[in-house]
mmCIF file of C-alpha atoms in Angstrom:
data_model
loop_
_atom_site.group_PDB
_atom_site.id
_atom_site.type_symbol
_atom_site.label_atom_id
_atom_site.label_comp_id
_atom_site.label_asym_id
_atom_site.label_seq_id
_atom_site.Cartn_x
_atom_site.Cartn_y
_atom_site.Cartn_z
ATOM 1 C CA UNK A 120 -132.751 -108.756 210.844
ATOM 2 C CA UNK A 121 -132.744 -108.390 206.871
ATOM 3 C CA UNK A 122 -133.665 -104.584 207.622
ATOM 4 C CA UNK A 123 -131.068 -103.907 210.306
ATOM 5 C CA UNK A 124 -128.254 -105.749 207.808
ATOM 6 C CA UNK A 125 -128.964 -103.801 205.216
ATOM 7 C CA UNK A 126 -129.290 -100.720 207.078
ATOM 8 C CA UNK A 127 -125.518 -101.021 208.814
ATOM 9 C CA UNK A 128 -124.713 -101.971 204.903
ATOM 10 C CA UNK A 129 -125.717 -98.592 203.575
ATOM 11 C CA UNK A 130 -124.408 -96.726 206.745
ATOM 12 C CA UNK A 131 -120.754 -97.940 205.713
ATOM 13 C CA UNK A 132 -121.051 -97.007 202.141
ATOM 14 C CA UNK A 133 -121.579 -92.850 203.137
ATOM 15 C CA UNK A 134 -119.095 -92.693 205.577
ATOM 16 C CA UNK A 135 -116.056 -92.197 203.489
ATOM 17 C CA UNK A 136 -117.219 -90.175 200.674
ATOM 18 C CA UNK A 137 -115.338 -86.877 200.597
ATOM 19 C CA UNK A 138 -115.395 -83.953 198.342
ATOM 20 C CA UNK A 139 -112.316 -82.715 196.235
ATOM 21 C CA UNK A 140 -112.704 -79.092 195.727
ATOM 22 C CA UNK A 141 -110.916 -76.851 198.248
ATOM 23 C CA UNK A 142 -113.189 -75.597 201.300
ATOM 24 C CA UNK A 143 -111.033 -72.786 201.873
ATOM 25 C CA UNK A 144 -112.803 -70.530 199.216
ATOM 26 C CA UNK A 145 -114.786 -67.717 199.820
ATOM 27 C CA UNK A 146 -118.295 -68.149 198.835
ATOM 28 C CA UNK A 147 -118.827 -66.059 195.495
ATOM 29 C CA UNK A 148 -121.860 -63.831 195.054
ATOM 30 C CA UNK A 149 -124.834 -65.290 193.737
ATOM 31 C CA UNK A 150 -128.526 -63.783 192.867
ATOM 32 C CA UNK A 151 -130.696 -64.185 195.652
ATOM 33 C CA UNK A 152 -134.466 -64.724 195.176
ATOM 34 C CA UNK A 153 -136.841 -63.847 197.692
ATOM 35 C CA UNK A 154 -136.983 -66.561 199.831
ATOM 36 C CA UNK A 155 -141.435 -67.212 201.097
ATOM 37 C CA UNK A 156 -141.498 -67.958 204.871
ATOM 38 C CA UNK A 157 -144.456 -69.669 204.589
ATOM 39 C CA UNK A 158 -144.058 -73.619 204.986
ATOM 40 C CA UNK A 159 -144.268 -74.975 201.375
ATOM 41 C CA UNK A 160 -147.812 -77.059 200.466
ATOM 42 C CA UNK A 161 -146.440 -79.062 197.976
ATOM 43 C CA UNK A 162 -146.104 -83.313 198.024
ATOM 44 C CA UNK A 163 -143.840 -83.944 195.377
ATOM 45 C CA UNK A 164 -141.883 -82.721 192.728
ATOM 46 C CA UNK A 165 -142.474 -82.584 189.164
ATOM 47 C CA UNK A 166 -141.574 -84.777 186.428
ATOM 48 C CA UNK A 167 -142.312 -82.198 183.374
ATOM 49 C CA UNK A 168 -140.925 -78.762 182.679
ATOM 50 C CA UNK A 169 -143.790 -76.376 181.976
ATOM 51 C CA UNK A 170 -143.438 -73.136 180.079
ATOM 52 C CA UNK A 171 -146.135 -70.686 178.718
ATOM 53 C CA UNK A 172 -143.455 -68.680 177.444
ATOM 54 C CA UNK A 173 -143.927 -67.633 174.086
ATOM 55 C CA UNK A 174 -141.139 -66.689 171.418
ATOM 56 C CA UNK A 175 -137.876 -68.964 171.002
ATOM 57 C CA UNK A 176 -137.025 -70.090 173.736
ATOM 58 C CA UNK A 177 -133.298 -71.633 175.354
ATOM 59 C CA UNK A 178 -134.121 -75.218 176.440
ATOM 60 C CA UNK A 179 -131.689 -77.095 178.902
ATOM 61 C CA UNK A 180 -132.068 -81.172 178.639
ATOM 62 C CA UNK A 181 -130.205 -83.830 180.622
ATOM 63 C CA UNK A 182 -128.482 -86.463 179.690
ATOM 64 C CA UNK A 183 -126.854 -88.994 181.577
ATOM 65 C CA UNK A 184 -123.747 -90.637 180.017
ATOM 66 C CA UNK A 185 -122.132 -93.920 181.231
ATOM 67 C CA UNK A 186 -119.371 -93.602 178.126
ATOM 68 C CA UNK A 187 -118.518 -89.989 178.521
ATOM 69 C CA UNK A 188 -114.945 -88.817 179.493
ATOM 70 C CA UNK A 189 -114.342 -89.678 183.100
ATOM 71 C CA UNK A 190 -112.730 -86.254 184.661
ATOM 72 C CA UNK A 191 -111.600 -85.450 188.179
ATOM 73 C CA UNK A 192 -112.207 -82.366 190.117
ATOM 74 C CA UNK A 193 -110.302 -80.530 187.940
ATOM 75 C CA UNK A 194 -111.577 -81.496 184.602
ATOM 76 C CA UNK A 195 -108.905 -83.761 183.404
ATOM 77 C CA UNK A 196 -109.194 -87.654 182.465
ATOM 78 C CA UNK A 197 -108.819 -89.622 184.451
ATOM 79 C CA UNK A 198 -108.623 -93.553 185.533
ATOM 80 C CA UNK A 199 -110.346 -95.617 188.286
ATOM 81 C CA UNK A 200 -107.134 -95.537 190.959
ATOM 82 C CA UNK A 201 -105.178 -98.466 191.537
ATOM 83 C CA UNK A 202 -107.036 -100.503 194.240
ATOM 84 C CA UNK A 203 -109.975 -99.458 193.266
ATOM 85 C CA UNK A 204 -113.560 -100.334 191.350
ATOM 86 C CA UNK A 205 -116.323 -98.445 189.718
ATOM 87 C CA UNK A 206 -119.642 -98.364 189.037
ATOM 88 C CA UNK A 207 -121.794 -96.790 186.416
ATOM 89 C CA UNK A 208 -124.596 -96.053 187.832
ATOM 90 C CA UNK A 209 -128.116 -96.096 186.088
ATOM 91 C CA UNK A 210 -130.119 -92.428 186.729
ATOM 92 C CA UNK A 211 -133.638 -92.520 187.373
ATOM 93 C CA UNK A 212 -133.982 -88.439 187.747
ATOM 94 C CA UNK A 213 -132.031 -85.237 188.756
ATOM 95 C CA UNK A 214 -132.993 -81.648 189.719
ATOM 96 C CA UNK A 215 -131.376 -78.419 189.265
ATOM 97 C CA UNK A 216 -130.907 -75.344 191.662
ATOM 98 C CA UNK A 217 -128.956 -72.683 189.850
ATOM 99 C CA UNK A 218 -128.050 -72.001 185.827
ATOM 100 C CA UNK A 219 -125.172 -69.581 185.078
ATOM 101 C CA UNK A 220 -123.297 -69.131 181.452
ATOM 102 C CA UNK A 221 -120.394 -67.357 181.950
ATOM 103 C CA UNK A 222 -118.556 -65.770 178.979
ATOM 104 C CA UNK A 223 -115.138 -66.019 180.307
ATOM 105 C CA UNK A 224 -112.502 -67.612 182.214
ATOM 106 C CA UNK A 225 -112.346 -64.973 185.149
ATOM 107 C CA UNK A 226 -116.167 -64.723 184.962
ATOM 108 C CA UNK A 227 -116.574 -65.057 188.510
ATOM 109 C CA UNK A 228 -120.204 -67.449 190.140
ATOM 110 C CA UNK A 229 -123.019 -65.062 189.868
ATOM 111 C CA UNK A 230 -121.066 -62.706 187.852
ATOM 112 C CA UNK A 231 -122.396 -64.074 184.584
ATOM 113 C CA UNK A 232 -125.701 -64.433 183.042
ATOM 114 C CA UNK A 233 -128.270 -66.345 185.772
ATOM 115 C CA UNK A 234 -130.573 -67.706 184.159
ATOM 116 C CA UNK A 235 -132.695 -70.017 186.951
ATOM 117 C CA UNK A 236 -132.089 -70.295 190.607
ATOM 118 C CA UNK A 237 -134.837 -72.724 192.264
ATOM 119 C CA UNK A 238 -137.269 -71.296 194.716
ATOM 120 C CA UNK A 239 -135.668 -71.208 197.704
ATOM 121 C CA UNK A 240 -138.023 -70.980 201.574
ATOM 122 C CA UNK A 241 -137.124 -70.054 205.150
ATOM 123 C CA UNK A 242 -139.723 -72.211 206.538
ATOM 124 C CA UNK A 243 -137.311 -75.036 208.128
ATOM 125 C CA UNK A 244 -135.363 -71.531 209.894
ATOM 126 C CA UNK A 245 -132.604 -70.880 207.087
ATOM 127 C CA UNK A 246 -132.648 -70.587 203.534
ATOM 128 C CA UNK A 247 -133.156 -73.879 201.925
ATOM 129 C CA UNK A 248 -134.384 -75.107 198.525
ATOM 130 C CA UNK A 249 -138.039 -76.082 198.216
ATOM 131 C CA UNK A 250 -137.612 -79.793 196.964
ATOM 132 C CA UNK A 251 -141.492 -80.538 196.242
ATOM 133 C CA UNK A 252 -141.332 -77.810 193.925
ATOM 134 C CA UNK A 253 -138.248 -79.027 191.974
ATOM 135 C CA UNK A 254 -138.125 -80.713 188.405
ATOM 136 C CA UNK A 255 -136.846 -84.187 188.683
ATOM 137 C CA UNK A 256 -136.382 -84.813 184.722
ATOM 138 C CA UNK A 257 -134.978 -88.214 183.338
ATOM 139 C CA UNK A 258 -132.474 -88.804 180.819
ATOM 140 C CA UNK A 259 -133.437 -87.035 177.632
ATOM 141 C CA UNK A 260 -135.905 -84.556 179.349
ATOM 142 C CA UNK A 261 -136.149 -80.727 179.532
ATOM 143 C CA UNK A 262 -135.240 -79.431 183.099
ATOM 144 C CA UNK A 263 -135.150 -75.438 182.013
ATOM 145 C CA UNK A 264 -136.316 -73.106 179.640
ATOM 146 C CA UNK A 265 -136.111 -69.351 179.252
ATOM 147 C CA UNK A 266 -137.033 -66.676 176.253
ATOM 148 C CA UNK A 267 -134.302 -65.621 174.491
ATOM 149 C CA UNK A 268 -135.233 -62.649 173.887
ATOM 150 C CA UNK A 269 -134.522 -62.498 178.276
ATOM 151 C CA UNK A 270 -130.947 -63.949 177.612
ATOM 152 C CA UNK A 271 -128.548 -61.464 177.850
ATOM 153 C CA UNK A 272 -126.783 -60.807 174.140
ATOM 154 C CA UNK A 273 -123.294 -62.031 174.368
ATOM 155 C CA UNK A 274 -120.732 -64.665 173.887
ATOM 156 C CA UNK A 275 -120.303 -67.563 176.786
ATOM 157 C CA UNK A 276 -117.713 -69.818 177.246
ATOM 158 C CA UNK A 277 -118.749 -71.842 180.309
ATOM 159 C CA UNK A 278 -121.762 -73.327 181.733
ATOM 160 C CA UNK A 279 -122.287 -73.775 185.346
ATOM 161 C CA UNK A 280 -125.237 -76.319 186.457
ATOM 162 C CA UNK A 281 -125.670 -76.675 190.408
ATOM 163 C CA UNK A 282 -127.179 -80.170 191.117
ATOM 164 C CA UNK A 283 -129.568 -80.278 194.039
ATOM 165 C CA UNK A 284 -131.109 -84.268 193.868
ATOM 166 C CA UNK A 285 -129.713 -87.142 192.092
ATOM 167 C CA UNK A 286 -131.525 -90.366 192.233
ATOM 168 C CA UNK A 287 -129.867 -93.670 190.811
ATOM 169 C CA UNK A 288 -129.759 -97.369 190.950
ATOM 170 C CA UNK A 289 -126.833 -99.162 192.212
ATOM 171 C CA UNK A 290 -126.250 -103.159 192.334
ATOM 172 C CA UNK A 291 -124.535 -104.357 195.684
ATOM 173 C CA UNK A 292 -122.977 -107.656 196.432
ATOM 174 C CA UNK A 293 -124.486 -109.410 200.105
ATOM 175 C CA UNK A 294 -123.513 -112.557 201.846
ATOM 176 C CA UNK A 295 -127.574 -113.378 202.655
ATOM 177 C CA UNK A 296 -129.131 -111.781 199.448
ATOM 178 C CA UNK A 297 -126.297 -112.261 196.657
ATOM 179 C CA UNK A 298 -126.228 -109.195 194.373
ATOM 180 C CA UNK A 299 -129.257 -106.613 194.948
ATOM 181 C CA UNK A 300 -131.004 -103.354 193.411
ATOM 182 C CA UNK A 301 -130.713 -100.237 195.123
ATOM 183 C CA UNK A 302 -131.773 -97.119 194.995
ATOM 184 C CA UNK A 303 -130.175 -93.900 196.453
ATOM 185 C CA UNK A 304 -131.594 -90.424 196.568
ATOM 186 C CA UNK A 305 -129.015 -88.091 197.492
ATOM 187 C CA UNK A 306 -129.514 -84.180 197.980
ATOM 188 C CA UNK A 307 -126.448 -82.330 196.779
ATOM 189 C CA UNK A 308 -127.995 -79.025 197.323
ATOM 190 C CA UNK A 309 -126.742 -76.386 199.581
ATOM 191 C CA UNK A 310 -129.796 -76.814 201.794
ATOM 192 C CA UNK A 311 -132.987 -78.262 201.080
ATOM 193 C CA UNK A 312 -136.661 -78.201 202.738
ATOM 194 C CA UNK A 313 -137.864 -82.090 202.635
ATOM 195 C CA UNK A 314 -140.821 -83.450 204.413
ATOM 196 C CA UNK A 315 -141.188 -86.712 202.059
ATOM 197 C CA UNK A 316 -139.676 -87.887 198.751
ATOM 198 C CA UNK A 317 -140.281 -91.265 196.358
ATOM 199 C CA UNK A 318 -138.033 -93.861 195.640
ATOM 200 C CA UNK A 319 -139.674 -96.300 192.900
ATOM 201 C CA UNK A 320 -143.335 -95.059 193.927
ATOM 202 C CA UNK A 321 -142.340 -95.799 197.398
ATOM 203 C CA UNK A 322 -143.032 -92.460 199.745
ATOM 204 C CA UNK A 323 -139.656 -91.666 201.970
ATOM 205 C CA UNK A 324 -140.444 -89.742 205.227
ATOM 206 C CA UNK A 325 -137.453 -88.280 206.921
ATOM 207 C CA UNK A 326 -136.685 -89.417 210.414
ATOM 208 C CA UNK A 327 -133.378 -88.475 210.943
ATOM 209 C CA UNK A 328 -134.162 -85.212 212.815
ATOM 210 C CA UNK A 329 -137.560 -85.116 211.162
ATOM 211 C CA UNK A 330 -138.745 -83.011 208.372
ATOM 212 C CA UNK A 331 -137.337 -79.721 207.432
ATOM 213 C CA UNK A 332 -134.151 -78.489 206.326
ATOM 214 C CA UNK A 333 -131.356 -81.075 205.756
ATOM 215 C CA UNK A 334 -127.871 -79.932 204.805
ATOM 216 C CA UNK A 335 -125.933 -81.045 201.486
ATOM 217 C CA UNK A 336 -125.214 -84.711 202.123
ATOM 218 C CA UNK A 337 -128.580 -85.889 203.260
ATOM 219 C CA UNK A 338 -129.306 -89.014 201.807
ATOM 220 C CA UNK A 339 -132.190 -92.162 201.715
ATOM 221 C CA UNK A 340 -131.678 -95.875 200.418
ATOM 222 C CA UNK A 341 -134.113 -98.059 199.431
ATOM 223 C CA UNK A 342 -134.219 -101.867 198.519
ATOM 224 C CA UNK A 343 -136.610 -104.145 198.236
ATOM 225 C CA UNK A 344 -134.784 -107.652 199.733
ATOM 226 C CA UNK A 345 -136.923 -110.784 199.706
ATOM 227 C CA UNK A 346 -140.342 -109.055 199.219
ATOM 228 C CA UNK A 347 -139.503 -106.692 202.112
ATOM 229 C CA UNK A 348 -138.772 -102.872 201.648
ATOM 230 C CA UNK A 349 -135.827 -101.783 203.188
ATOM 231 C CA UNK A 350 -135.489 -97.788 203.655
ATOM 232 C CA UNK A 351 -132.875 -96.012 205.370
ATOM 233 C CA UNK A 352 -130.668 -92.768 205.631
ATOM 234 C CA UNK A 353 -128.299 -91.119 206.862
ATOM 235 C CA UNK A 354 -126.007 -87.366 206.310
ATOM 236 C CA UNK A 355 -123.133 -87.796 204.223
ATOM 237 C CA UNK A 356 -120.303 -85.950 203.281
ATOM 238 C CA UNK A 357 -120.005 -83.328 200.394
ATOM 239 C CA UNK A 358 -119.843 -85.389 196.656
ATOM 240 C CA UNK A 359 -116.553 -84.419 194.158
ATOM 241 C CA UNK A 360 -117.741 -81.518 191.938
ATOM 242 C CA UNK A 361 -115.720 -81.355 188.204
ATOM 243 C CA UNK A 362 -114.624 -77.252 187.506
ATOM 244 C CA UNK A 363 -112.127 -77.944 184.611
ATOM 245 C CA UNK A 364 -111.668 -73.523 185.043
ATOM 246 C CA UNK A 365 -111.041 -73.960 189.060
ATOM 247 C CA UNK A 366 -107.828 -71.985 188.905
ATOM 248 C CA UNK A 367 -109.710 -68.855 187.765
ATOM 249 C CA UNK A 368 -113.236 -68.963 188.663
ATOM 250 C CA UNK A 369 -113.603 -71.658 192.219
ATOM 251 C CA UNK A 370 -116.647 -72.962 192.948
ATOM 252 C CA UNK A 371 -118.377 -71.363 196.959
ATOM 253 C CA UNK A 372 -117.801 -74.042 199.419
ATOM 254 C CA UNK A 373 -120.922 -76.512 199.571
ATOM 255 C CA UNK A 374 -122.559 -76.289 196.566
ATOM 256 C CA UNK A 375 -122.496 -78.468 193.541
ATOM 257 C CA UNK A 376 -121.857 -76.335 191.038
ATOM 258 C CA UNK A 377 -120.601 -78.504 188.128
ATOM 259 C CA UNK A 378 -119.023 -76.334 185.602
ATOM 260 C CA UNK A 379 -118.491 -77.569 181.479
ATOM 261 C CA UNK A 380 -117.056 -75.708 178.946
ATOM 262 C CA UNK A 381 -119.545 -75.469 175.923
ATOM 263 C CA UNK A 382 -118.763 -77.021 172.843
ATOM 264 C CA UNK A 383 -121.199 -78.079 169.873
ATOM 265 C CA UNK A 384 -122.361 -81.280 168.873
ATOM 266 C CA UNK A 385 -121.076 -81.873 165.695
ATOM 267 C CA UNK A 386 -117.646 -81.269 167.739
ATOM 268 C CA UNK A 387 -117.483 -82.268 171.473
ATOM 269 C CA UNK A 388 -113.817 -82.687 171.622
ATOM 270 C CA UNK A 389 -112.722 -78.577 171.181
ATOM 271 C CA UNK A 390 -114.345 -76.186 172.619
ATOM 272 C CA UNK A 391 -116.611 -73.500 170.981
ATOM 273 C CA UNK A 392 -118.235 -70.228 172.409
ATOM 274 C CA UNK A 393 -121.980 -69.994 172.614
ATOM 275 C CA UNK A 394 -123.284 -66.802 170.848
ATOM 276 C CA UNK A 395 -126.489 -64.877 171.920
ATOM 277 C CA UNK A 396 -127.203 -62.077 169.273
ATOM 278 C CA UNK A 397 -130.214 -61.799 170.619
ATOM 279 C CA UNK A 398 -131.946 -61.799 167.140
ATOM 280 C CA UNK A 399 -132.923 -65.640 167.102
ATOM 281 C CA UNK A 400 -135.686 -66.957 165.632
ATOM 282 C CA UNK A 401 -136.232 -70.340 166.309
ATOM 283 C CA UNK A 402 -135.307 -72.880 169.655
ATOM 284 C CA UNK A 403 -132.335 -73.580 170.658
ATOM 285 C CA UNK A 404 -131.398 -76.926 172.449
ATOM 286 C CA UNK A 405 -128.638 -77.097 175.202
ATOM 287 C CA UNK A 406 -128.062 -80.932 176.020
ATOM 288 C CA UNK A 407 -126.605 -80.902 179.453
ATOM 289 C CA UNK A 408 -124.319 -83.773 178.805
ATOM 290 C CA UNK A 409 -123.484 -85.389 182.538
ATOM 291 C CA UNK A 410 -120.637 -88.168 182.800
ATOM 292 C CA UNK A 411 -121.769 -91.403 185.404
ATOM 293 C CA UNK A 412 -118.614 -92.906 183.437
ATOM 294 C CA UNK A 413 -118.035 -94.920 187.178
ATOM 295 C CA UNK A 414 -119.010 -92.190 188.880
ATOM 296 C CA UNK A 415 -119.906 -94.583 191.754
ATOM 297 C CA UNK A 416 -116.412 -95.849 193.130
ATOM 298 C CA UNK A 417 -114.899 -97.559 195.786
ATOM 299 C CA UNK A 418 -112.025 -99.348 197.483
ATOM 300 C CA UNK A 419 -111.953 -103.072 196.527
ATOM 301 C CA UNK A 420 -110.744 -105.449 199.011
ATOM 302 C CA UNK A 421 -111.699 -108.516 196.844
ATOM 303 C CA UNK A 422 -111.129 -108.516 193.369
ATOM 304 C CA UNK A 423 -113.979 -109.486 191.491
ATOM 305 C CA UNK A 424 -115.628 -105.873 190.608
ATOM 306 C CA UNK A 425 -118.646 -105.828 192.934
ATOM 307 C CA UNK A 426 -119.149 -103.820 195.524
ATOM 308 C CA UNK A 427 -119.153 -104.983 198.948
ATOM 309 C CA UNK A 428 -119.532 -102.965 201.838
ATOM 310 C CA UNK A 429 -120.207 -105.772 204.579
ATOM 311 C CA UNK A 430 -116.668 -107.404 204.168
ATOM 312 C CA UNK A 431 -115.486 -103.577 204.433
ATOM 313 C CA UNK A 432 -115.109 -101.744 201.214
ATOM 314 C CA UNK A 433 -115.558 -98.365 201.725
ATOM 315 C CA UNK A 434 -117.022 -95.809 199.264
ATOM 316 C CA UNK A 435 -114.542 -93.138 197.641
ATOM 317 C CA UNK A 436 -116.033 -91.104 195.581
ATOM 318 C CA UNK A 437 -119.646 -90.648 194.152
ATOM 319 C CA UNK A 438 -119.214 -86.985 192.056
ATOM 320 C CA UNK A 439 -120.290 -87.073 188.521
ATOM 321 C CA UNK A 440 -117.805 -86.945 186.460
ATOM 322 C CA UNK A 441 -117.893 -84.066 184.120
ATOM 323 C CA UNK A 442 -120.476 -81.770 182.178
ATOM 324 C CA UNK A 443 -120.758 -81.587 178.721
ATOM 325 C CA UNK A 444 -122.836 -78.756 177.386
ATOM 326 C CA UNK A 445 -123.791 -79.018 174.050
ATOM 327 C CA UNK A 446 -125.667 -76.871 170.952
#
């Protein structure tokens, strides 16, 4: 009974979240590697970045920011709407598919510089993203690095990150359990190849549909609820993506390509071009600054700030909330 409540729980939390970028858009070109056919022999990602790169090198870290600027799709501030809660949740670990810097507003996706796009496999029968051999890197960790001497020379004005795994803790209010831990690992990714995944050290094996490819929106919950584990999941709709430069440069439908203008971080409030000359000498440090300002958010039918999807709050919107890139 505990693991059938809190499964119907976590099946009314997906069903309303909807993305706010236009679908109508063309899908813009983008680099394609060359996809293996072979069935991937990985288990699980990894947790550490390894280079044996030598030279200095352009190093991407995340960070995950409950006080940064909360933005809308479009890259303006904004408020948790009238009626509504939020949540800030607490990141465990995030992946990346595809790295673009872009040195101007018309700069069109996959027009710019590319620096990484995540191998990708046609094992599961279309192109999908090979999870196992992502990097899921924690707050403060590197995700990416490249030579510079590879980076094209130039002068960029936008970075574009696309996010293919988030994993996060959430706290949710029950009737039989009070307030509880969860964790949800959600794949944001155009497509990705799964066969397993961990939440907390605990191995998730797909069942909806079985292993294989799963479409952006796939998603697993777990919970541990009076000394039972409780795992789940379920196919959810497309999360908000923030593109403050939408009007010239729109994001293809289904990805999550979060876009930031670059600024530095003696100055994050006004934007400032990032110069390759191509002649550097030393590291240099991008901090991928990503805003969970109550990024989790949803519609409150009892006032009290907790979220309660049993009595029928519904989820509206679980998009990050901005990126921040910063040198």
């Amino acid at each position: 009974m505990k693991n059938l409540f809190i499964t119907t729980l976590f099946i009314l939390i997906f069903i309303s979240c909807k993305k706010k970028e236009s679908t109508t858009e063309d899908p813009a070109p983008t680099p394609t590697p060359t996809p293996t056919v072979s069935c991937p022999t990985c288990n699980f990602p990894d947790t550490v970045w390894t280079s044996t790169a030598s030279g200095p090198k352009l190093i991407f870290k995340f960070k995950f920011d409950s006080t940064q600027t909360r933005l809308n799709n479009l890259g303006t501030p904004t408020t948790v709407a009238a009626g509504n809660a939020g949540q800030s949740p607490k990141f465990n670990g995030m992946s990346a598919h595809y790295i673009e810097m872009a040195p101007t507003n018309s700069t069109q996706v996959g027009l710019g510089t590319v620096l990484y796009r995540a191998e990708e496999t046609m094992c599961g029968g279309s192109n999908a993203i090979v999870f196992c051999k992502s990097v899921v890197a924690k707050d403060g960790d590197v995700f990416f690095s490249v030579p510079i001497a590879s980076v094209t020379p130039g002068t960029y004005k936008w970075l574009r990150v696309s996010l293919a795994y988030q994993n996060y803790d959430i706290k949710v209010k029950t009737t039989s359990a009070g307030v509880i831990d969860g964790t949800i690992a959600s794949f944001v990714g155009f497509n990705t190849y799964l066969t397993k995944y961990k939440m907390h050290g605990a191995v998730m094996t797909p069942t909806l549909n079985g292993a294989g490819n799963k479409l952006q929106g796939y998603w697993g919950f777990y919970a541990n609820v009076f000394s039972t584990e409780v795992k789940t999941e379920g196919q959810a709709p497309q999360t908000t993506v923030v593109n403050p430069n939408s009007a010239n440069s729109p994001i293809p439908a289904g990805s999550c390509l979060v876009t930031g203008e670059f600024v530095t971080t003696a100055n994050q409030t006004v934007g400032a071009p990032f110069v390759i000359t191509g002649n550097e000498t030393q590291d240099i440090i991008i901090t991928v600054s990503l805003s969970t300002n109550k990024s989790f958010e949803w519609k409150e039918l009892t006032a009290d700030g907790l979220f309660q999807p049993e009595i029928g709050e519904t989820v509206v919107d679980m998009g990050l909330r901005g990126l921040k890139p910063m040198y």
